[in-house]
mmCIF file of C-alpha atoms in Angstrom:
data_model
loop_
_atom_site.group_PDB
_atom_site.id
_atom_site.type_symbol
_atom_site.label_atom_id
_atom_site.label_comp_id
_atom_site.label_asym_id
_atom_site.label_seq_id
_atom_site.Cartn_x
_atom_site.Cartn_y
_atom_site.Cartn_z
ATOM 1 C CA UNK A 1161 93.836 36.797 82.523
ATOM 2 C CA UNK A 1162 91.727 40.352 82.370
ATOM 3 C CA UNK A 1163 92.706 43.948 80.413
ATOM 4 C CA UNK A 1164 93.581 46.844 82.914
ATOM 5 C CA UNK A 1165 93.350 50.756 82.225
ATOM 6 C CA UNK A 1166 96.753 52.522 82.313
ATOM 7 C CA UNK A 1167 97.540 56.175 82.566
ATOM 8 C CA UNK A 1168 97.211 56.663 78.718
ATOM 9 C CA UNK A 1169 93.804 57.284 79.474
ATOM 10 C CA UNK A 1170 94.158 60.136 81.879
ATOM 11 C CA UNK A 1171 92.579 63.152 80.938
ATOM 12 C CA UNK A 1172 92.057 61.243 77.535
ATOM 13 C CA UNK A 1173 89.242 59.229 78.062
ATOM 14 C CA UNK A 1174 87.795 57.687 74.479
ATOM 15 C CA UNK A 1175 85.127 54.706 74.657
ATOM 16 C CA UNK A 1176 85.410 53.506 71.240
ATOM 17 C CA UNK A 1177 86.116 50.501 74.478
ATOM 18 C CA UNK A 1178 82.806 50.466 76.283
ATOM 19 C CA UNK A 1179 80.739 49.731 73.115
ATOM 20 C CA UNK A 1180 82.482 46.334 72.239
ATOM 21 C CA UNK A 1181 82.268 44.694 75.825
ATOM 22 C CA UNK A 1182 80.219 42.158 75.598
ATOM 23 C CA UNK A 1183 80.242 41.706 79.416
ATOM 24 C CA UNK A 1184 79.778 45.709 80.403
ATOM 25 C CA UNK A 1185 82.419 45.721 82.603
ATOM 26 C CA UNK A 1186 83.792 48.943 82.195
ATOM 27 C CA UNK A 1187 83.881 52.037 84.570
ATOM 28 C CA UNK A 1188 84.466 55.285 85.042
ATOM 29 C CA UNK A 1189 85.722 58.054 86.395
ATOM 30 C CA UNK A 1190 86.078 61.513 86.218
ATOM 31 C CA UNK A 1191 89.103 61.563 83.839
ATOM 32 C CA UNK A 1192 89.861 57.990 83.134
ATOM 33 C CA UNK A 1193 88.147 54.865 82.856
ATOM 34 C CA UNK A 1194 88.719 51.375 84.877
ATOM 35 C CA UNK A 1195 88.441 47.928 83.972
ATOM 36 C CA UNK A 1196 86.376 45.548 86.338
ATOM 37 C CA UNK A 1197 88.703 42.164 86.597
ATOM 38 C CA UNK A 1198 86.532 40.096 87.893
ATOM 39 C CA UNK A 1199 84.317 40.973 85.373
ATOM 40 C CA UNK A 1200 86.008 41.080 82.570
ATOM 41 C CA UNK A 1201 85.647 37.853 80.177
ATOM 42 C CA UNK A 1202 89.576 38.345 78.271
ATOM 43 C CA UNK A 1203 87.803 38.666 74.959
ATOM 44 C CA UNK A 1204 90.157 41.519 74.421
ATOM 45 C CA UNK A 1205 88.570 43.117 72.033
ATOM 46 C CA UNK A 1206 88.393 46.132 74.037
ATOM 47 C CA UNK A 1207 92.202 46.681 73.646
ATOM 48 C CA UNK A 1208 92.829 47.597 69.092
ATOM 49 C CA UNK A 1209 89.842 49.532 69.397
ATOM 50 C CA UNK A 1210 91.011 52.578 71.903
ATOM 51 C CA UNK A 1211 92.556 54.743 70.171
ATOM 52 C CA UNK A 1212 95.848 56.175 72.330
ATOM 53 C CA UNK A 1213 96.883 52.228 73.173
ATOM 54 C CA UNK A 1214 95.930 52.622 77.359
ATOM 55 C CA UNK A 1215 94.368 48.745 77.538
ATOM 56 C CA UNK A 1216 96.913 45.913 78.836
ATOM 57 C CA UNK A 1217 96.440 42.448 78.607
ATOM 58 C CA UNK A 1218 97.589 41.728 82.254
ATOM 59 C CA UNK A 1219 100.253 39.449 81.588
ATOM 60 C CA UNK A 1220 102.007 42.643 79.563
ATOM 61 C CA UNK A 1221 104.866 42.881 82.926
ATOM 62 C CA UNK A 1222 103.765 47.500 82.383
ATOM 63 C CA UNK A 1223 100.176 45.992 82.905
ATOM 64 C CA UNK A 1224 100.782 44.471 86.682
ATOM 65 C CA UNK A 1225 100.967 47.926 88.356
ATOM 66 C CA UNK A 1226 97.895 49.487 86.839
ATOM 67 C CA UNK A 1227 95.566 45.722 88.141
ATOM 68 C CA UNK A 1228 94.672 47.090 91.885
ATOM 69 C CA UNK A 1229 93.744 51.035 90.501
ATOM 70 C CA UNK A 1230 91.334 49.048 87.789
ATOM 71 C CA UNK A 1231 90.184 46.342 90.764
ATOM 72 C CA UNK A 1232 89.601 49.011 93.106
ATOM 73 C CA UNK A 1233 87.579 51.949 91.000
ATOM 74 C CA UNK A 1234 85.804 49.491 89.442
ATOM 75 C CA UNK A 1235 83.961 49.384 93.065
ATOM 76 C CA UNK A 1236 83.135 53.610 93.216
ATOM 77 C CA UNK A 1237 82.642 54.241 89.834
ATOM 78 C CA UNK A 1238 80.009 54.735 88.137
ATOM 79 C CA UNK A 1239 79.640 51.442 84.778
ATOM 80 C CA UNK A 1240 79.764 52.375 81.929
ATOM 81 C CA UNK A 1241 78.100 50.865 78.521
ATOM 82 C CA UNK A 1242 77.766 53.667 75.386
ATOM 83 C CA UNK A 1243 80.241 56.109 73.710
ATOM 84 C CA UNK A 1244 80.621 59.610 74.903
ATOM 85 C CA UNK A 1245 83.211 62.175 73.184
ATOM 86 C CA UNK A 1246 86.974 62.147 74.536
ATOM 87 C CA UNK A 1247 87.722 65.118 77.427
ATOM 88 C CA UNK A 1248 88.396 68.864 75.459
ATOM 89 C CA UNK A 1249 92.215 67.828 75.764
ATOM 90 C CA UNK A 1250 92.051 64.797 74.908
ATOM 91 C CA UNK A 1251 94.274 65.486 71.858
ATOM 92 C CA UNK A 1252 97.136 67.819 73.272
ATOM 93 C CA UNK A 1253 96.808 64.658 76.469
ATOM 94 C CA UNK A 1254 97.657 61.140 74.818
ATOM 95 C CA UNK A 1255 101.288 61.564 74.593
ATOM 96 C CA UNK A 1256 101.765 63.443 78.172
ATOM 97 C CA UNK A 1257 103.958 60.964 81.253
ATOM 98 C CA UNK A 1258 103.320 60.421 84.484
ATOM 99 C CA UNK A 1259 100.198 61.036 84.237
ATOM 100 C CA UNK A 1260 99.030 59.315 87.316
ATOM 101 C CA UNK A 1261 101.036 61.355 90.114
ATOM 102 C CA UNK A 1262 99.727 64.484 88.379
ATOM 103 C CA UNK A 1263 96.651 64.398 86.852
ATOM 104 C CA UNK A 1264 94.523 61.410 88.170
ATOM 105 C CA UNK A 1265 90.937 62.400 89.874
ATOM 106 C CA UNK A 1266 89.245 59.836 92.245
ATOM 107 C CA UNK A 1267 85.293 61.795 91.704
ATOM 108 C CA UNK A 1268 83.698 59.022 89.896
ATOM 109 C CA UNK A 1269 82.234 59.926 86.142
ATOM 110 C CA UNK A 1270 79.202 59.992 84.879
ATOM 111 C CA UNK A 1271 78.652 56.612 84.253
ATOM 112 C CA UNK A 1272 75.623 55.155 81.382
#
């Protein structure tokens, strides 16, 4: 089992989750984070840290479609292990629906 980041993270990119991860399995895109499912040890400490509830266990039916996106981009984007400020528009974007289709960027973030 693993955890995945969903499109709720897009244009929010809160990083509270990365600092608590004991195996540093988060990767940073331009406007969201992903988890490498092969590195995740299923400890679950990241899930309650996300203020917008963008992290789900892969046992959740809603998580299935996010597993491949997390796997693909965790292999392309840089690792992130320290907290950074959220995106400036995070508060206004947290409840927006359909962010994957409207706002997803395949570009990498800065990482650590």
